[in-house]
């Protein structure tokens, strides 16, 4: 997945520089808006299609609440610290951290809300989060604990990193991982917009 992301970025850069006509490039904002709306529709369909969400939450108990709250808190604190180190305004660093690993959505949103530079930082930050998750999940599960392995995955814990979490942990953790991904993915649009506006 991560190699596909990098390949897509490189293909986009090359296409934008050498291949695409100016008439196409003038419509990229419209295409980004349509893509964003389609992405939000698909995540809504995915959440709505799982008829067992409420029963899964009940089975997983307190972990289904503690894990997402901890990941949100850690992500936002990490974003603030990184913002201080790199001299970013608090609202920008919190908005970027609020992507929770969902690089496509946070990148597009912050490009529209702020500018292409902030959108690119958000995109790359969340891509690197997913790459880090892919590398670290097996080790975190082995040397720390199974629930901690969900943390680096963030919003991707319900889809792209779920197979890794499933392989490295147990079925009960997989349920919490999926719930965490659903909750964080649902919150990304609201958190990014909210923190950007403060």
mmCIF file of C-alpha atoms in Angstrom:
data_model
loop_
_atom_site.group_PDB
_atom_site.id
_atom_site.type_symbol
_atom_site.label_atom_id
_atom_site.label_comp_id
_atom_site.label_asym_id
_atom_site.label_seq_id
_atom_site.Cartn_x
_atom_site.Cartn_y
_atom_site.Cartn_z
ATOM 1 C CA UNK A 1 0.000 0.000 0.000
ATOM 2 C CA UNK A 2 2.738 2.457 0.974
ATOM 3 C CA UNK A 3 4.664 1.813 -2.268
ATOM 4 C CA UNK A 4 1.467 2.434 -4.233
ATOM 5 C CA UNK A 5 1.052 5.783 -2.447
ATOM 6 C CA UNK A 6 4.606 6.884 -3.241
ATOM 7 C CA UNK A 7 4.243 5.728 -6.857
ATOM 8 C CA UNK A 8 0.972 7.674 -7.204
ATOM 9 C CA UNK A 9 2.575 10.855 -5.838
ATOM 10 C CA UNK A 10 5.550 10.562 -8.186
ATOM 11 C CA UNK A 11 3.259 9.829 -11.140
ATOM 12 C CA UNK A 12 1.186 12.902 -10.233
ATOM 13 C CA UNK A 13 4.239 15.151 -10.008
ATOM 14 C CA UNK A 14 5.583 13.944 -13.361
ATOM 15 C CA UNK A 15 2.137 14.245 -14.974
ATOM 16 C CA UNK A 16 1.633 17.750 -13.609
ATOM 17 C CA UNK A 17 5.042 18.900 -14.804
ATOM 18 C CA UNK A 18 5.265 17.265 -18.216
ATOM 19 C CA UNK A 19 2.089 15.531 -19.400
ATOM 20 C CA UNK A 20 -1.193 17.146 -18.348
ATOM 21 C CA UNK A 21 -2.462 20.072 -20.442
ATOM 22 C CA UNK A 22 -3.068 23.439 -18.779
ATOM 23 C CA UNK A 23 -6.836 23.052 -19.234
ATOM 24 C CA UNK A 24 -6.779 19.926 -17.057
ATOM 25 C CA UNK A 25 -4.596 21.517 -14.384
ATOM 26 C CA UNK A 26 -7.064 24.401 -14.042
ATOM 27 C CA UNK A 27 -9.750 21.906 -12.980
ATOM 28 C CA UNK A 28 -7.771 20.052 -10.307
ATOM 29 C CA UNK A 29 -9.595 21.925 -7.529
ATOM 30 C CA UNK A 30 -12.944 20.666 -8.815
ATOM 31 C CA UNK A 31 -11.569 17.130 -9.174
ATOM 32 C CA UNK A 32 -10.211 17.258 -5.607
ATOM 33 C CA UNK A 33 -13.630 18.358 -4.297
ATOM 34 C CA UNK A 34 -15.433 15.582 -6.175
ATOM 35 C CA UNK A 35 -12.862 13.019 -4.968
ATOM 36 C CA UNK A 36 -13.207 14.236 -1.379
ATOM 37 C CA UNK A 37 -16.998 13.955 -1.478
ATOM 38 C CA UNK A 38 -16.764 10.477 -3.012
ATOM 39 C CA UNK A 39 -14.310 9.437 -0.281
ATOM 40 C CA UNK A 40 -16.651 10.696 2.450
ATOM 41 C CA UNK A 41 -19.580 8.893 0.830
ATOM 42 C CA UNK A 42 -17.642 5.622 0.696
ATOM 43 C CA UNK A 43 -16.551 5.820 4.345
ATOM 44 C CA UNK A 44 -20.171 6.513 5.308
ATOM 45 C CA UNK A 45 -21.312 3.487 3.318
ATOM 46 C CA UNK A 46 -18.623 1.339 4.951
ATOM 47 C CA UNK A 47 -19.666 2.424 8.450
ATOM 48 C CA UNK A 48 -23.362 2.024 7.665
ATOM 49 C CA UNK A 49 -22.931 -1.412 6.092
ATOM 50 C CA UNK A 50 -21.591 -2.930 9.311
ATOM 51 C CA UNK A 51 -24.805 -4.001 11.057
ATOM 52 C CA UNK A 52 -22.918 -5.327 14.068
ATOM 53 C CA UNK A 53 -21.143 -2.138 15.179
ATOM 54 C CA UNK A 54 -23.203 -1.709 18.368
ATOM 55 C CA UNK A 55 -22.928 -5.371 19.406
ATOM 56 C CA UNK A 56 -19.173 -5.313 18.665
ATOM 57 C CA UNK A 57 -18.786 -2.249 20.888
ATOM 58 C CA UNK A 58 -20.659 -3.963 23.743
ATOM 59 C CA UNK A 59 -18.510 -7.098 23.455
ATOM 60 C CA UNK A 60 -15.240 -5.187 23.512
ATOM 61 C CA UNK A 61 -16.211 -3.294 26.667
ATOM 62 C CA UNK A 62 -14.229 -0.339 27.954
ATOM 63 C CA UNK A 63 -11.331 -0.942 25.545
ATOM 64 C CA UNK A 64 -13.453 0.255 22.624
ATOM 65 C CA UNK A 65 -13.631 3.679 24.286
ATOM 66 C CA UNK A 66 -10.233 3.891 26.013
ATOM 67 C CA UNK A 67 -8.194 2.988 22.915
ATOM 68 C CA UNK A 68 -9.627 5.678 20.565
ATOM 69 C CA UNK A 69 -9.573 8.371 23.274
ATOM 70 C CA UNK A 70 -5.933 7.535 24.057
ATOM 71 C CA UNK A 71 -4.961 7.575 20.374
ATOM 72 C CA UNK A 72 -6.719 10.902 19.792
ATOM 73 C CA UNK A 73 -5.061 12.434 22.864
ATOM 74 C CA UNK A 74 -1.607 11.113 21.946
ATOM 75 C CA UNK A 75 -1.928 12.217 18.325
ATOM 76 C CA UNK A 76 -2.964 15.752 19.261
ATOM 77 C CA UNK A 77 -0.230 16.122 21.890
ATOM 78 C CA UNK A 78 2.311 14.786 19.379
ATOM 79 C CA UNK A 79 1.024 17.264 16.797
ATOM 80 C CA UNK A 80 1.389 20.165 19.213
ATOM 81 C CA UNK A 81 4.943 19.154 20.143
ATOM 82 C CA UNK A 82 5.916 18.748 16.472
ATOM 83 C CA UNK A 83 4.353 22.134 15.745
ATOM 84 C CA UNK A 84 6.460 23.756 18.465
ATOM 85 C CA UNK A 85 9.619 22.105 17.132
ATOM 86 C CA UNK A 86 8.984 23.188 13.537
ATOM 87 C CA UNK A 87 7.414 26.561 14.313
ATOM 88 C CA UNK A 88 3.931 25.793 13.007
ATOM 89 C CA UNK A 89 0.877 27.609 14.378
ATOM 90 C CA UNK A 90 -1.104 25.512 16.875
ATOM 91 C CA UNK A 91 -4.194 25.334 14.701
ATOM 92 C CA UNK A 92 -2.172 24.005 11.742
ATOM 93 C CA UNK A 93 -0.263 21.401 13.760
ATOM 94 C CA UNK A 94 -3.470 20.189 15.448
ATOM 95 C CA UNK A 95 -5.269 20.031 12.088
ATOM 96 C CA UNK A 96 -2.465 17.951 10.594
ATOM 97 C CA UNK A 97 -2.425 15.628 13.621
ATOM 98 C CA UNK A 98 -6.208 15.259 13.316
ATOM 99 C CA UNK A 99 -5.712 13.305 10.102
ATOM 100 C CA UNK A 100 -5.030 10.262 12.337
ATOM 101 C CA UNK A 101 -3.311 8.530 9.416
ATOM 102 C CA UNK A 102 -6.028 9.201 6.820
ATOM 103 C CA UNK A 103 -3.650 10.881 4.389
ATOM 104 C CA UNK A 104 -5.962 11.314 1.401
ATOM 105 C CA UNK A 105 -8.743 13.093 3.276
ATOM 106 C CA UNK A 106 -6.609 15.287 5.535
ATOM 107 C CA UNK A 107 -4.346 16.278 2.643
ATOM 108 C CA UNK A 108 -7.244 17.351 0.432
ATOM 109 C CA UNK A 109 -9.078 19.117 3.267
ATOM 110 C CA UNK A 110 -6.073 21.141 4.376
ATOM 111 C CA UNK A 111 -5.170 22.033 0.803
ATOM 112 C CA UNK A 112 -8.648 23.536 0.501
ATOM 113 C CA UNK A 113 -8.748 25.081 4.005
ATOM 114 C CA UNK A 114 -5.186 26.442 4.038
ATOM 115 C CA UNK A 115 -2.951 25.990 0.998
ATOM 116 C CA UNK A 116 -1.062 23.380 -1.010
ATOM 117 C CA UNK A 117 1.953 23.487 1.316
ATOM 118 C CA UNK A 118 -0.080 22.661 4.440
ATOM 119 C CA UNK A 119 -2.051 20.050 2.501
ATOM 120 C CA UNK A 120 1.176 18.399 1.360
ATOM 121 C CA UNK A 121 2.576 18.397 4.902
ATOM 122 C CA UNK A 122 -0.651 16.794 6.155
ATOM 123 C CA UNK A 123 -0.589 14.234 3.361
ATOM 124 C CA UNK A 124 3.055 13.255 3.913
ATOM 125 C CA UNK A 125 2.734 13.246 7.715
ATOM 126 C CA UNK A 126 -0.132 10.792 7.534
ATOM 127 C CA UNK A 127 1.565 8.682 4.835
ATOM 128 C CA UNK A 128 4.618 8.387 7.096
ATOM 129 C CA UNK A 129 2.316 7.460 9.982
ATOM 130 C CA UNK A 130 0.940 4.563 7.945
ATOM 131 C CA UNK A 131 4.434 3.457 6.888
ATOM 132 C CA UNK A 132 5.537 3.595 10.539
ATOM 133 C CA UNK A 133 2.443 1.580 11.508
ATOM 134 C CA UNK A 134 3.172 -1.129 8.942
ATOM 135 C CA UNK A 135 6.737 -1.469 10.247
ATOM 136 C CA UNK A 136 6.022 -1.164 13.977
ATOM 137 C CA UNK A 137 2.740 -3.032 14.602
ATOM 138 C CA UNK A 138 4.291 -6.526 14.903
ATOM 139 C CA UNK A 139 6.976 -5.281 17.306
ATOM 140 C CA UNK A 140 4.594 -3.229 19.443
ATOM 141 C CA UNK A 141 2.249 -6.220 19.745
ATOM 142 C CA UNK A 142 5.137 -8.489 20.705
ATOM 143 C CA UNK A 143 7.079 -6.271 23.100
ATOM 144 C CA UNK A 144 4.436 -3.921 24.564
ATOM 145 C CA UNK A 145 0.841 -5.143 24.362
ATOM 146 C CA UNK A 146 -1.785 -5.957 21.768
ATOM 147 C CA UNK A 147 -3.958 -2.888 22.289
ATOM 148 C CA UNK A 148 -0.955 -0.573 21.923
ATOM 149 C CA UNK A 149 -0.400 -1.997 18.434
ATOM 150 C CA UNK A 150 -3.561 -0.183 17.298
ATOM 151 C CA UNK A 151 -2.114 3.252 18.170
ATOM 152 C CA UNK A 152 0.228 3.889 15.226
ATOM 153 C CA UNK A 153 -2.467 2.725 12.787
ATOM 154 C CA UNK A 154 -4.903 5.453 13.827
ATOM 155 C CA UNK A 155 -7.826 5.692 11.424
ATOM 156 C CA UNK A 156 -6.324 2.992 9.178
ATOM 157 C CA UNK A 157 -6.890 0.355 11.875
ATOM 158 C CA UNK A 158 -10.190 -0.592 10.232
ATOM 159 C CA UNK A 159 -8.829 -1.164 6.731
ATOM 160 C CA UNK A 160 -5.246 -1.059 5.436
ATOM 161 C CA UNK A 161 -3.495 -1.988 8.695
ATOM 162 C CA UNK A 162 -6.253 -4.271 10.030
ATOM 163 C CA UNK A 163 -4.704 -7.427 8.484
ATOM 164 C CA UNK A 164 -1.390 -6.662 10.230
ATOM 165 C CA UNK A 165 -3.147 -6.071 13.549
ATOM 166 C CA UNK A 166 -5.139 -9.269 13.070
ATOM 167 C CA UNK A 167 -1.977 -11.276 12.433
ATOM 168 C CA UNK A 168 -0.057 -9.775 15.366
ATOM 169 C CA UNK A 169 -2.821 -9.757 18.006
ATOM 170 C CA UNK A 170 -6.039 -11.585 18.945
ATOM 171 C CA UNK A 171 -9.660 -11.572 17.695
ATOM 172 C CA UNK A 172 -10.848 -9.369 20.574
ATOM 173 C CA UNK A 173 -8.207 -6.768 19.705
ATOM 174 C CA UNK A 174 -9.260 -6.891 16.044
ATOM 175 C CA UNK A 175 -12.801 -5.869 17.060
ATOM 176 C CA UNK A 176 -11.434 -2.898 19.033
ATOM 177 C CA UNK A 177 -9.132 -2.066 16.122
ATOM 178 C CA UNK A 178 -12.047 -1.942 13.703
ATOM 179 C CA UNK A 179 -14.164 0.169 16.065
ATOM 180 C CA UNK A 180 -11.214 2.517 16.606
ATOM 181 C CA UNK A 181 -10.800 2.948 12.852
ATOM 182 C CA UNK A 182 -14.495 3.670 12.355
ATOM 183 C CA UNK A 183 -14.568 6.256 15.160
ATOM 184 C CA UNK A 184 -11.361 8.019 14.143
ATOM 185 C CA UNK A 185 -12.303 8.039 10.449
ATOM 186 C CA UNK A 186 -15.674 9.548 11.351
ATOM 187 C CA UNK A 187 -14.011 12.252 13.442
ATOM 188 C CA UNK A 188 -11.296 13.292 10.961
ATOM 189 C CA UNK A 189 -13.444 15.738 8.910
ATOM 190 C CA UNK A 190 -14.796 17.404 12.063
ATOM 191 C CA UNK A 191 -11.481 17.590 13.930
ATOM 192 C CA UNK A 192 -9.508 18.914 10.948
ATOM 193 C CA UNK A 193 -12.106 21.636 10.339
ATOM 194 C CA UNK A 194 -12.518 22.476 14.038
ATOM 195 C CA UNK A 195 -8.820 22.786 14.868
ATOM 196 C CA UNK A 196 -8.088 24.738 11.698
ATOM 197 C CA UNK A 197 -10.754 27.282 12.661
ATOM 198 C CA UNK A 198 -9.451 28.010 16.186
#
